[in-house]
Amino acid sequence: MTMAKAIFGKKAGRKVEVNEIIEIEPDILMTHENTAAISKKFYSMGVKRVWDPEKIVIPVDHCVPAANEKYAANHKLIREFAKEQNIK
């Protein structure tokens, strides 16, 4: 058994097989600076709220402090998105 099968099986509450499609809720979701672009897509799809703000982490770990105005603008978008979605 692979580590992935063990983890997914535990989360699914049963044995899972290779190539099986399962639906499980993640314990935590982590994203990064790409969140600036993703947040625009998120809203354009008509989504209003993230599924669980307590389970989302957005570390800003690239180019900190911002090296230029583009990075600074993206960091600002991320902070605004996190605040709107109540992501700590």
Coordinates of N, CA and C in Angstrom, one line a residue:
M1 N 0.8 -1.2 0.0 CA 0.0 0.0 0.0 C 0.9 1.2 0.0
T2 N 0.5 2.2 -0.8 CA 1.3 3.4 -0.9 C 0.8 4.4 0.3
M3 N 1.7 5.4 0.6 CA 1.3 6.3 1.6 C 0.0 7.1 1.2
A4 N -0.1 7.4 -0.1 CA -1.2 8.2 -0.6 C -2.5 7.3 -0.4
K5 N -2.5 6.0 -0.7 CA -3.6 5.2 -0.5 C -4.0 5.1 0.9
A6 N -3.0 5.0 1.8 CA -3.3 4.9 3.2 C -3.9 6.2 3.8
I7 N -3.4 7.3 3.3 CA -4.0 8.6 3.8 C -5.4 8.8 3.3
F8 N -5.6 8.6 2.0 CA -6.9 8.7 1.4 C -7.9 7.7 1.9
G9 N -7.4 6.5 2.1 CA -8.3 5.4 2.7 C -8.7 5.8 4.1
K10 N -7.8 6.3 4.9 CA -8.2 6.7 6.3 C -9.2 7.8 6.2
K11 N -9.0 8.8 5.3 CA -10.0 9.9 5.2 C -11.3 9.4 4.7
A12 N -11.3 8.5 3.7 CA -12.5 8.0 3.1 C -13.2 7.0 4.1
G13 N -12.5 6.5 5.0 CA -13.1 5.5 6.0 C -13.2 4.1 5.4
R14 N -12.4 3.8 4.4 CA -12.4 2.5 3.7 C -11.1 2.3 2.9
K15 N -10.9 1.1 2.4 CA -9.8 0.9 1.5 C -10.1 1.5 0.2
V16 N -9.1 2.2 -0.4 CA -9.2 2.8 -1.7 C -8.3 2.1 -2.7
E17 N -8.6 2.2 -4.0 CA -7.8 1.5 -5.0 C -7.1 2.6 -5.9
V18 N -6.1 2.2 -6.6 CA -5.4 3.0 -7.6 C -6.4 3.4 -8.7
N19 N -6.4 4.6 -9.1 CA -7.3 5.1 -10.2 C -8.7 5.3 -9.8
E20 N -9.0 5.0 -8.5 CA -10.4 5.3 -8.0 C -10.6 6.7 -7.8
I21 N -11.8 7.2 -8.1 CA -12.1 8.6 -7.9 C -12.9 8.6 -6.6
I22 N -12.4 9.4 -5.6 CA -13.1 9.5 -4.3 C -13.3 11.0 -4.0
E23 N -14.3 11.2 -3.2 CA -14.5 12.6 -2.7 C -14.3 12.7 -1.2
I24 N -13.3 13.4 -0.8 CA -13.0 13.6 0.6 C -12.8 15.1 0.9
E25 N -13.0 15.5 2.1 CA -12.8 16.9 2.4 C -11.4 17.0 2.9
P26 N -10.6 18.0 2.4 CA -9.2 18.2 2.9 C -9.2 18.7 4.3
D27 N -8.2 18.3 5.1 CA -8.0 18.8 6.4 C -7.6 20.2 6.4
I28 N -6.8 20.6 5.4 CA -6.3 22.0 5.2 C -6.0 22.2 3.8
L29 N -6.1 23.4 3.3 CA -5.8 23.8 2.0 C -4.8 24.9 2.0
M30 N -3.7 24.8 1.3 CA -2.7 25.8 1.3 C -2.5 26.3 -0.1
T31 N -2.4 27.6 -0.3 CA -2.1 28.2 -1.6 C -1.0 29.2 -1.4
H32 N -0.7 30.0 -2.4 CA 0.4 31.0 -2.2 C 0.1 32.3 -3.0
E33 N 1.1 32.9 -3.5 CA 0.9 34.2 -4.2 C 0.0 34.1 -5.4
N34 N -0.1 32.9 -6.0 CA -1.0 32.7 -7.1 C -2.4 33.0 -6.7
T35 N -2.7 33.2 -5.4 CA -4.1 33.5 -5.0 C -4.6 34.8 -5.6
A36 N -3.7 35.7 -5.9 CA -4.1 37.0 -6.5 C -4.9 36.7 -7.8
A37 N -4.3 35.8 -8.6 CA -5.0 35.5 -9.9 C -6.2 34.6 -9.6
I38 N -6.0 33.6 -8.7 CA -7.1 32.7 -8.4 C -8.3 33.4 -7.9
S39 N -8.1 34.4 -7.1 CA -9.3 35.1 -6.5 C -10.2 35.7 -7.5
K40 N -9.5 36.2 -8.6 CA -10.3 36.8 -9.7 C -11.2 35.8 -10.4
K41 N -10.6 34.6 -10.6 CA -11.3 33.5 -11.2 C -12.4 33.0 -10.3
F42 N -12.1 32.9 -9.0 CA -13.1 32.5 -8.0 C -14.4 33.4 -8.1
Y43 N -14.2 34.7 -8.1 CA -15.4 35.5 -8.2 C -16.0 35.5 -9.5
S44 N -15.3 35.4 -10.6 CA -15.9 35.3 -12.0 C -16.7 34.1 -12.2
M45 N -16.5 33.0 -11.4 CA -17.3 31.8 -11.5 C -18.6 31.9 -10.7
G46 N -18.7 33.1 -10.0 CA -20.0 33.3 -9.2 C -19.9 32.7 -7.8
V47 N -18.7 32.3 -7.4 CA -18.6 31.8 -6.0 C -18.6 32.9 -5.1
K48 N -19.3 32.8 -4.0 CA -19.3 33.9 -3.0 C -18.4 33.7 -1.8
R49 N -18.3 32.5 -1.3 CA -17.5 32.2 -0.1 C -16.7 30.9 -0.3
V50 N -15.5 30.9 0.4 CA -14.7 29.7 0.5 C -15.5 28.7 1.4
W51 N -15.2 27.4 1.2 CA -15.9 26.4 1.9 C -15.7 26.4 3.4
D52 N -14.5 26.7 3.8 CA -14.2 26.7 5.3 C -12.9 27.6 5.5
P53 N -13.1 28.9 5.9 CA -12.0 29.8 6.0 C -11.0 29.3 7.1
E54 N -11.5 28.5 8.1 CA -10.6 28.0 9.1 C -9.6 27.0 8.6
K55 N -9.9 26.4 7.4 CA -9.0 25.4 6.9 C -8.1 25.9 5.7
I56 N -8.0 27.2 5.6 CA -7.3 27.7 4.4 C -6.1 28.5 5.0
V57 N -4.9 28.3 4.4 CA -3.7 29.0 4.7 C -3.1 29.6 3.5
I58 N -2.8 30.9 3.5 CA -2.2 31.6 2.4 C -0.9 32.2 2.8
P59 N 0.2 31.5 2.8 CA 1.5 32.1 3.2 C 2.0 32.9 2.0
V60 N 2.4 34.2 2.3 CA 3.0 35.0 1.3 C 4.5 34.8 1.5
D61 N 5.1 33.9 0.6 CA 6.5 33.5 0.8 C 7.4 33.8 -0.3
H62 N 6.9 34.4 -1.4 CA 7.7 34.7 -2.5 C 7.9 36.2 -2.6
C63 N 9.1 36.6 -2.7 CA 9.4 38.1 -2.9 C 8.8 38.9 -1.8
V64 N 9.2 38.6 -0.6 CA 8.8 39.4 0.6 C 10.0 40.0 1.3
P65 N 10.0 41.3 1.5 CA 9.0 42.3 1.0 C 8.9 42.4 -0.5
A66 N 7.8 42.9 -1.0 CA 7.6 43.1 -2.4 C 8.7 43.8 -3.1
A67 N 9.3 43.2 -4.2 CA 10.4 43.8 -4.9 C 10.0 44.9 -5.8
N68 N 8.7 44.9 -6.2 CA 8.3 46.0 -7.2 C 6.8 46.2 -7.0
E69 N 6.2 47.1 -7.7 CA 4.8 47.5 -7.6 C 3.9 46.3 -7.9
K70 N 4.2 45.5 -8.9 CA 3.4 44.4 -9.3 C 3.2 43.4 -8.1
Y71 N 4.4 43.0 -7.5 CA 4.3 42.1 -6.3 C 3.5 42.8 -5.2
A72 N 3.7 44.1 -5.0 CA 3.0 44.8 -3.9 C 1.5 44.7 -4.2
A73 N 1.1 45.0 -5.4 CA -0.3 44.9 -5.8 C -0.9 43.5 -5.6
N74 N -0.2 42.5 -5.9 CA -0.6 41.1 -5.7 C -0.8 40.8 -4.3
H75 N 0.2 41.2 -3.5 CA 0.1 41.0 -2.0 C -1.1 41.7 -1.4
K76 N -1.4 42.9 -1.9 CA -2.6 43.6 -1.5 C -3.9 42.9 -1.8
L77 N -3.9 42.3 -3.1 CA -5.1 41.6 -3.5 C -5.3 40.3 -2.6
I78 N -4.2 39.7 -2.2 CA -4.3 38.5 -1.4 C -4.8 38.9 0.0
R79 N -4.3 40.0 0.6 CA -4.7 40.4 1.9 C -6.2 40.8 1.8
E80 N -6.7 41.5 0.8 CA -8.1 41.8 0.6 C -9.0 40.6 0.5
F81 N -8.5 39.6 -0.3 CA -9.3 38.4 -0.5 C -9.4 37.6 0.9
A82 N -8.3 37.5 1.6 CA -8.3 36.8 2.9 C -9.3 37.5 3.8
K83 N -9.2 38.9 3.9 CA -10.1 39.6 4.8 C -11.6 39.4 4.4
E84 N -11.9 39.5 3.1 CA -13.3 39.3 2.6 C -13.8 37.9 2.9
Q85 N -12.9 36.9 2.9 CA -13.3 35.5 3.1 C -13.1 35.1 4.6
N86 N -12.7 36.0 5.4 CA -12.5 35.7 6.8 C -11.4 34.6 7.0
I87 N -10.4 34.7 6.1 CA -9.3 33.7 6.3 C -8.2 34.4 7.2
K88 N -7.9 33.7 8.2 CA -6.9 34.3 9.2 C -5.5 34.1 8.6

